[in-house]
Coordinates of C-alpha atoms in Angstrom, one line a residue:
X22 CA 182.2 82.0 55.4
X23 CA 181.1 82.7 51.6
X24 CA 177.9 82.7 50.3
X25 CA 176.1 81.1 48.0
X26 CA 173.2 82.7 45.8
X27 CA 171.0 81.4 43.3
X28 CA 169.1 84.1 41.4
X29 CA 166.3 83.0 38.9
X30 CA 167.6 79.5 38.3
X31 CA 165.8 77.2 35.5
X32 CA 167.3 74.1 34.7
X33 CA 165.4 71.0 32.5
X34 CA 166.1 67.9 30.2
X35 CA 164.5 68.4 26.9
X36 CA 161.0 69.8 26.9
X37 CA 160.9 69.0 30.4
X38 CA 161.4 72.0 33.2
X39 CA 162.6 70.6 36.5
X40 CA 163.7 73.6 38.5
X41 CA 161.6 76.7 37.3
X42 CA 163.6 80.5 38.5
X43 CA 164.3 79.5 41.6
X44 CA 165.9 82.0 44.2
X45 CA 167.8 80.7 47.1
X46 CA 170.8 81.5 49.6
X47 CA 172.9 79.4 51.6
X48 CA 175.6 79.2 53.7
X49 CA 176.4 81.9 56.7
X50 CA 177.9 82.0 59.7
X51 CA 174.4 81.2 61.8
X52 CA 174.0 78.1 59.3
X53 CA 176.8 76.6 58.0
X54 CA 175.1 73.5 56.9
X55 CA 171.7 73.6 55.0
X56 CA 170.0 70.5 54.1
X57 CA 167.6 70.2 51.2
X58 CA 164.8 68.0 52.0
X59 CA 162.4 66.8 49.5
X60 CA 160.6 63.8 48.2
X61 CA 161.8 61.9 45.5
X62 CA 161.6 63.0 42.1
X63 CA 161.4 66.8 43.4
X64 CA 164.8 68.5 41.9
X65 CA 167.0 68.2 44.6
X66 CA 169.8 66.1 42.9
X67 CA 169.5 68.2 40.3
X68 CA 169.4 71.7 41.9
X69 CA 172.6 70.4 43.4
X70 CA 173.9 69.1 40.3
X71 CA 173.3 72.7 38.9
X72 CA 175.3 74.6 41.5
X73 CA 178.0 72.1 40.9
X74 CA 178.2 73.3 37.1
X75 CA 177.2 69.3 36.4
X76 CA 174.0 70.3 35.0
X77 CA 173.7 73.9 32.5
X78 CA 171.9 76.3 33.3
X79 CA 168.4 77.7 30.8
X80 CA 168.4 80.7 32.8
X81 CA 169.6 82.7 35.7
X82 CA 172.8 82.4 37.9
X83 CA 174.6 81.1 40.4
X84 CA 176.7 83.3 42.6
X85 CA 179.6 82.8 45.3
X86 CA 180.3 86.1 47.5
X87 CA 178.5 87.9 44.2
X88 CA 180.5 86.4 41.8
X89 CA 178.7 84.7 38.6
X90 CA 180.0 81.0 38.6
X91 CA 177.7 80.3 35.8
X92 CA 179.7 79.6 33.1
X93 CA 182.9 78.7 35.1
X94 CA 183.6 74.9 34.4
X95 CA 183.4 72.6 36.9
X96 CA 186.6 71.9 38.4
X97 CA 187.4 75.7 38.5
X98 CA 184.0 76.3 41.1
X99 CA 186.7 74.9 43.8
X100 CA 183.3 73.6 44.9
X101 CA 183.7 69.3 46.6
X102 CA 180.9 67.0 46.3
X103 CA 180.2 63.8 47.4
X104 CA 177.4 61.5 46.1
X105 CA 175.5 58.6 47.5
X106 CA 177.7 56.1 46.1
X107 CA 180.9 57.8 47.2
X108 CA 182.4 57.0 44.0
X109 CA 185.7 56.3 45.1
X110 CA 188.8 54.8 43.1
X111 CA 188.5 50.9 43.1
X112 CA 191.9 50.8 42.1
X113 CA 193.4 53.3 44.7
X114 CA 194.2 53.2 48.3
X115 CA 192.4 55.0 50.6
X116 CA 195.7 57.9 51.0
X117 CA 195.6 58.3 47.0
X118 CA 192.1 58.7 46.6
X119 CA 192.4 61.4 49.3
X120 CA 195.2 62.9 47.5
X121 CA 193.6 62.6 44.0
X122 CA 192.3 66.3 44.1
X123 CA 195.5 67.5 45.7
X124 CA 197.9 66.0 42.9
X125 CA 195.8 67.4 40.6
X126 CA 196.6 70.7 42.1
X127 CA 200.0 70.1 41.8
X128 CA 200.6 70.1 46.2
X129 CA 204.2 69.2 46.9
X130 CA 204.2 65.9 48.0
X131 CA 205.1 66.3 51.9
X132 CA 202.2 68.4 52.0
X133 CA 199.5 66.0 50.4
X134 CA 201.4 63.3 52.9
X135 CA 200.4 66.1 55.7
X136 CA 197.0 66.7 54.4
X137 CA 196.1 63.2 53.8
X138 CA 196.8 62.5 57.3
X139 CA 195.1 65.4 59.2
X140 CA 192.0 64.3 56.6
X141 CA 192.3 60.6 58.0
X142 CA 192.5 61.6 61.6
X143 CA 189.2 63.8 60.9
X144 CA 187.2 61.4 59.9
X145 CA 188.0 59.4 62.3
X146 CA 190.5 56.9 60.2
X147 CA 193.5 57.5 61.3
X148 CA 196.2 54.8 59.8
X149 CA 194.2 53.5 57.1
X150 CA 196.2 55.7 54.2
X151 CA 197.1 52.2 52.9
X152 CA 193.9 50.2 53.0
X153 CA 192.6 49.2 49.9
X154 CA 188.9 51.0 49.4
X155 CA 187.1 47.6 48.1
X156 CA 188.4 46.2 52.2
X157 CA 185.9 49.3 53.0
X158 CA 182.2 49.2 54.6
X159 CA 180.2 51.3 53.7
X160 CA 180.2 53.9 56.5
X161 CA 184.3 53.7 55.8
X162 CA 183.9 54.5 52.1
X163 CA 182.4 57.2 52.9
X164 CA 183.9 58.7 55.1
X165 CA 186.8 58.5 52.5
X166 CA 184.6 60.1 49.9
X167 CA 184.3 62.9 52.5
X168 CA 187.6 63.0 53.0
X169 CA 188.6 63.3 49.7
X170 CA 186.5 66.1 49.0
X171 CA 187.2 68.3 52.0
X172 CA 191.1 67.7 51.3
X173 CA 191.7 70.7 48.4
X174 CA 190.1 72.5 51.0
X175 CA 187.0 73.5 48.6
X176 CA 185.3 76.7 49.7
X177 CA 181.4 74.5 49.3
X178 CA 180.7 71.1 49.9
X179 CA 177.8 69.6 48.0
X180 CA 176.5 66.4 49.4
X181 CA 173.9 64.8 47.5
X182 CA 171.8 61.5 49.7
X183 CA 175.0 60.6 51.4
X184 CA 173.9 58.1 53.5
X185 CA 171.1 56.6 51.7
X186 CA 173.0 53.5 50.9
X187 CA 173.4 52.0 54.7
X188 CA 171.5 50.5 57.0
X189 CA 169.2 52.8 59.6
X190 CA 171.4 51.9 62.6
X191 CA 174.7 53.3 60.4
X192 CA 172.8 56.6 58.8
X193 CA 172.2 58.0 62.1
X194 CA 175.5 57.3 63.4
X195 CA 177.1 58.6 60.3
X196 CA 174.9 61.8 60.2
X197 CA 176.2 63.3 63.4
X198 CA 179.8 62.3 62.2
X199 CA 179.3 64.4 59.2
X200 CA 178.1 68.0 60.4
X201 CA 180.6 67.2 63.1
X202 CA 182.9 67.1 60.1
X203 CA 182.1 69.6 58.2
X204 CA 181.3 72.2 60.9
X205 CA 185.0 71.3 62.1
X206 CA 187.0 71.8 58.3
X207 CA 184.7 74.9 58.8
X208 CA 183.0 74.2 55.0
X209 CA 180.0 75.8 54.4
X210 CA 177.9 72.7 53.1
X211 CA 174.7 71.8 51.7
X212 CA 173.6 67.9 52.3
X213 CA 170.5 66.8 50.0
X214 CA 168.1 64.0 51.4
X215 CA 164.5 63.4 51.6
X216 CA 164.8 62.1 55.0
X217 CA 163.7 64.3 57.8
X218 CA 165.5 62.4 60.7
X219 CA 168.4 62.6 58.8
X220 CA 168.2 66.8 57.8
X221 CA 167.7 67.7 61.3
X222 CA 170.4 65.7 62.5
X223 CA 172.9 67.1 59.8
X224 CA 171.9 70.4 59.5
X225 CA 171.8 73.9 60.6
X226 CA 168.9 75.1 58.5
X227 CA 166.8 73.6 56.0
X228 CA 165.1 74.1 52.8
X229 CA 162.3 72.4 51.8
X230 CA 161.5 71.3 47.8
X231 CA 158.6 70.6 45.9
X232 CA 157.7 70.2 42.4
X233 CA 161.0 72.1 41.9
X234 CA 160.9 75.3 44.0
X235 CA 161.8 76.1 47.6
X236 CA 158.9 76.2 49.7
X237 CA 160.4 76.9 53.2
X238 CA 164.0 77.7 55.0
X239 CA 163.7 77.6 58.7
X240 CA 166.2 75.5 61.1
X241 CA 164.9 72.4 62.2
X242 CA 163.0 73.1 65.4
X243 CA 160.8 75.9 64.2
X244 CA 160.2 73.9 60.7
X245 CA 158.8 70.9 63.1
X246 CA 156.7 73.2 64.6
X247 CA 155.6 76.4 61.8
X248 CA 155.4 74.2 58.7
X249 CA 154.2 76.3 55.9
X250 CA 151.4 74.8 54.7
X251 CA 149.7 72.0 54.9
X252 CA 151.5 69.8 52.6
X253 CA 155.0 70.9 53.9
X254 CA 153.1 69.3 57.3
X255 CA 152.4 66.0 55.7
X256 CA 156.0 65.6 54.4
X257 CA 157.1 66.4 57.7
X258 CA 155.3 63.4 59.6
X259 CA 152.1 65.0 60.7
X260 CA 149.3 62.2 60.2
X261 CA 146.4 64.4 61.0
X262 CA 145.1 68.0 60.3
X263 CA 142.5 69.9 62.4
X264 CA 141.5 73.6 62.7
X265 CA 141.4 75.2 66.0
X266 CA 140.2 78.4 67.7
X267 CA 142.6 81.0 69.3
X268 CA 140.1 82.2 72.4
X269 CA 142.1 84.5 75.0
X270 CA 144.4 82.0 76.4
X271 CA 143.1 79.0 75.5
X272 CA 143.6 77.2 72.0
X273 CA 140.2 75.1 71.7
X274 CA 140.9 72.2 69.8
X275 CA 138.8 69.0 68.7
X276 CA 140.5 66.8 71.8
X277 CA 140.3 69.8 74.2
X278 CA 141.4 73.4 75.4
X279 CA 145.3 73.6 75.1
X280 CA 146.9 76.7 77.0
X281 CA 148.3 78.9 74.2
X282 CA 151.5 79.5 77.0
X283 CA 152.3 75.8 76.5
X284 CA 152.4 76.2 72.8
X285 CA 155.9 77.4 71.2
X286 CA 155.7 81.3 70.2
X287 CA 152.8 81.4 71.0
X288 CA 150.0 82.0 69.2
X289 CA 147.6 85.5 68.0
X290 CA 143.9 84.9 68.3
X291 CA 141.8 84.0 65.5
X292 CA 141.4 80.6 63.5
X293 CA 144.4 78.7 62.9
X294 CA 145.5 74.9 61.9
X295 CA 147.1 72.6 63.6
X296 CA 149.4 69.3 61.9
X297 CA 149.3 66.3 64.9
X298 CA 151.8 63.6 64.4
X299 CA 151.1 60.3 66.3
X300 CA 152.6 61.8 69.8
X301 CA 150.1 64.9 70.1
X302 CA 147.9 62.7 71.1
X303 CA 148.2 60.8 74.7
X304 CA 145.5 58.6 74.9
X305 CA 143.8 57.2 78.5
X306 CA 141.5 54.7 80.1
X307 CA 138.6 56.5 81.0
X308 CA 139.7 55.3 84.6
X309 CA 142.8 57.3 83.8
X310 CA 140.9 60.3 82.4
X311 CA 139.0 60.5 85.4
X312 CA 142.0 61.4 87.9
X313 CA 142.3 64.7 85.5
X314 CA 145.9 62.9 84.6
X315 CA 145.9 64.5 80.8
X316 CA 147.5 67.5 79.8
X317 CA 144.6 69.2 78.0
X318 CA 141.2 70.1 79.6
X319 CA 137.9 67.6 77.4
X320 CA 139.2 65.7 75.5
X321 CA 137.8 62.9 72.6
X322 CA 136.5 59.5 73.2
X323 CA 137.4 56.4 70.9
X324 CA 138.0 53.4 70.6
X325 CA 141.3 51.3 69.6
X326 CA 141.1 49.6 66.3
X327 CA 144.7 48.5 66.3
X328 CA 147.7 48.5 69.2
X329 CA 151.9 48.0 68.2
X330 CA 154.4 48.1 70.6
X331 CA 157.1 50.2 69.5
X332 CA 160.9 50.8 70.6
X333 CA 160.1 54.6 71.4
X334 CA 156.7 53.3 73.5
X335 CA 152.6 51.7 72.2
X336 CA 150.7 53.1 69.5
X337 CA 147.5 53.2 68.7
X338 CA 144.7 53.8 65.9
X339 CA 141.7 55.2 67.3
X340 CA 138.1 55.4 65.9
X341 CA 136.5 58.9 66.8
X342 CA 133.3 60.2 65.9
X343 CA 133.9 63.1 63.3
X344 CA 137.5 62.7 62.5
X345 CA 137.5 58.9 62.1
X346 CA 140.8 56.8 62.5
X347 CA 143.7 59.0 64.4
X348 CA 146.9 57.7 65.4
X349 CA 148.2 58.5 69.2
X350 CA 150.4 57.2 72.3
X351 CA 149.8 55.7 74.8
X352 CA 152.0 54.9 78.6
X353 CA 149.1 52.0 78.9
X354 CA 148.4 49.1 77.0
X355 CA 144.6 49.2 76.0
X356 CA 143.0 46.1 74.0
X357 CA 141.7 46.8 70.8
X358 CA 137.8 47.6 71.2
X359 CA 138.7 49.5 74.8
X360 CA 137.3 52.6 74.6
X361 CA 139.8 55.6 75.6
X362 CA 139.7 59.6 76.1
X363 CA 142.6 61.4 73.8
X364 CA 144.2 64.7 74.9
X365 CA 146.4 66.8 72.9
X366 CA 149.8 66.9 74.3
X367 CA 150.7 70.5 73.4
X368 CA 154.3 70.0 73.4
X369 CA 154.0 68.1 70.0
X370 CA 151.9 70.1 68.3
X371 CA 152.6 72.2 64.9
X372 CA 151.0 75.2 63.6
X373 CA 151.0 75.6 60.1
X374 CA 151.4 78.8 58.2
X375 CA 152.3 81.1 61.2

């Protein structure tokens, strides 16, 4: 599996710098697809619009297995990309906008026949070579459009907000169809997105943007829970921030003493910081709290200012003395002026910067 290198890269639109020499690497064997995850406006699209040769360079290079694709036109990168629209032929079928690349290559036509049926059958398609691509929804279309890049078998696949376009129910489904995909045409592929859900259930690895630079590369489970810093933290869901304490084997915490053992990694002692998303925090009746049910040792009084039943289970907003309004979970159903006792739930807690 090649690699791809970026070395000093600076790309902008007039007066206006948007990616400033940035360094980054991608695709191996441990990671074969890397999702760029950023807000909007960050540089993603256009980082990926670089390493397509869509968008010139100011300065530095982009490499493939250490070769300088810099100034190496676009449709000589052997590079497929696929964008949020799809972009397929209105006028085509779905078989000849799958063979489109493969004509252009000048493939003997039993072979694009071959190819444009193996393609079908991967993305699960089979027998629609002669559908028109306006009959399409939208998962179909792009499943074409995925198709139709991964046909020339291109040596990178460059996927820029592919499933931004369809409804929730749809982009999750669709997600695991494409790393499925991909990791099966065995095409090292970068997928941009600014939805976190959607990286982790795409890719191997990812790479987090701001402000146009690269501010962490970790796969998914150890960016959940070693964020960088603390705005990486925030982008990643956590609604609160607190500093803790390290003290042998105990991490003391505003809402209690957490076992460092419970902790992933583990943790050195000394001062840290710790990002809490709304499921670190279990809150109880104190009727609960009292049966030393919780998973943490103390604990925080408050009291409920608001209560939603959600698909994944109730949550709450809590007013505490110190920290004021937190978000938290809850297996009860407290009315809103109860007073409850949170707990940290170790298992869903980050650590940022470690």
């Amino acid at each position: 599996m090649g690699i791809l290198q970026l070395r000093g890269v600076t790309v902008g639109y007039g007066s206006t710098t948007v990616i400033d020499h940035l360094d980054w690497a991608v695709g191996t064997t441990r990671s074969p697809v890397t999702a760029l995850l950023g807000p909007s406006g960050c540089g993603k699209s256009t980082l990926l619009r670089a390493i397509a040769g869509l968008e010139p360079l100011i300065a530095g290079t982009v490499e493939w297995d250490g070769h300088d694709l810099s100034h190496v036109p676009v449709h000589r990168r052997d590079f497929g990309v696929v964008f949020q629209d799809g972009q397929l032929f209105s006028g085509r079928t779905v078989g000849q906008n799958i063979a489109y690349g493969l004509r252009l290559r000048r493939w003997p036509r039993a072979a694009i026949a071959a190819r444009v049926a193996d393609m079908l059958e991967l993305v699960q398609l089979p027998g629609s070579a002669d559908r028109r691509v306006t009959d399409l929804s939208g998962g179909q279309a792009q499943r074409v459009a995925l198709a139709r890049a991964l046909a020339p078998r291109p040596r990178l696949l460059l996927l820029d907000e592919p499933l931004a376009a369809l409804d929730a129910r749809l982009r999750e489904e669709l997600a695991f169809a494409i790393g499925d995909i991909v990791r099966a045409a065995d095409t090292p592929t970068v997928v941009v997105t600014h939805d976190r859900a959607e990286a982790a259930l795409l890719a191997d690895e990812v790479s987090v943007m701001r402000d146009g630079a690269i501010v962490q590369t970790a796969p998914p489970a150890h960016l959940w829970q070693r964020p960088a810093d603390d705005w990486v933290a925030d982008f990643l869901g956590a609604t609160l921030l607190v500093d803790a304490e390290v003290d042998g084997a105990s991490l003391q915490t505003p809402f209690g003493a957490v076992p460092t053992a419970a902790l992933a990694g583990g943790l050195p002692a000394g001062p840290c910081r710790l990002a809490l998303r709304p499921e670190s925090l279990l809150a109880e009746s104190l009727l609960a709290d009292s049966r030393g049910s919780g998973p943490a040792e103390g604990g925080r009084e408050g009291v409920v200012t608001h209560s939603a039943a959600l698909p994944a289970g109730r949550r709450l907003r809590v007013a505490t003395a110190g920290l004021g309004e937190v978000d938290a979970v809850t297996a009860e159903d407290p009315a809103v002026g109860a007073t409850v006792r949170l707990r940290m739930d170790p298992a869903h807690v980050a650590v940022i910067g470690l």
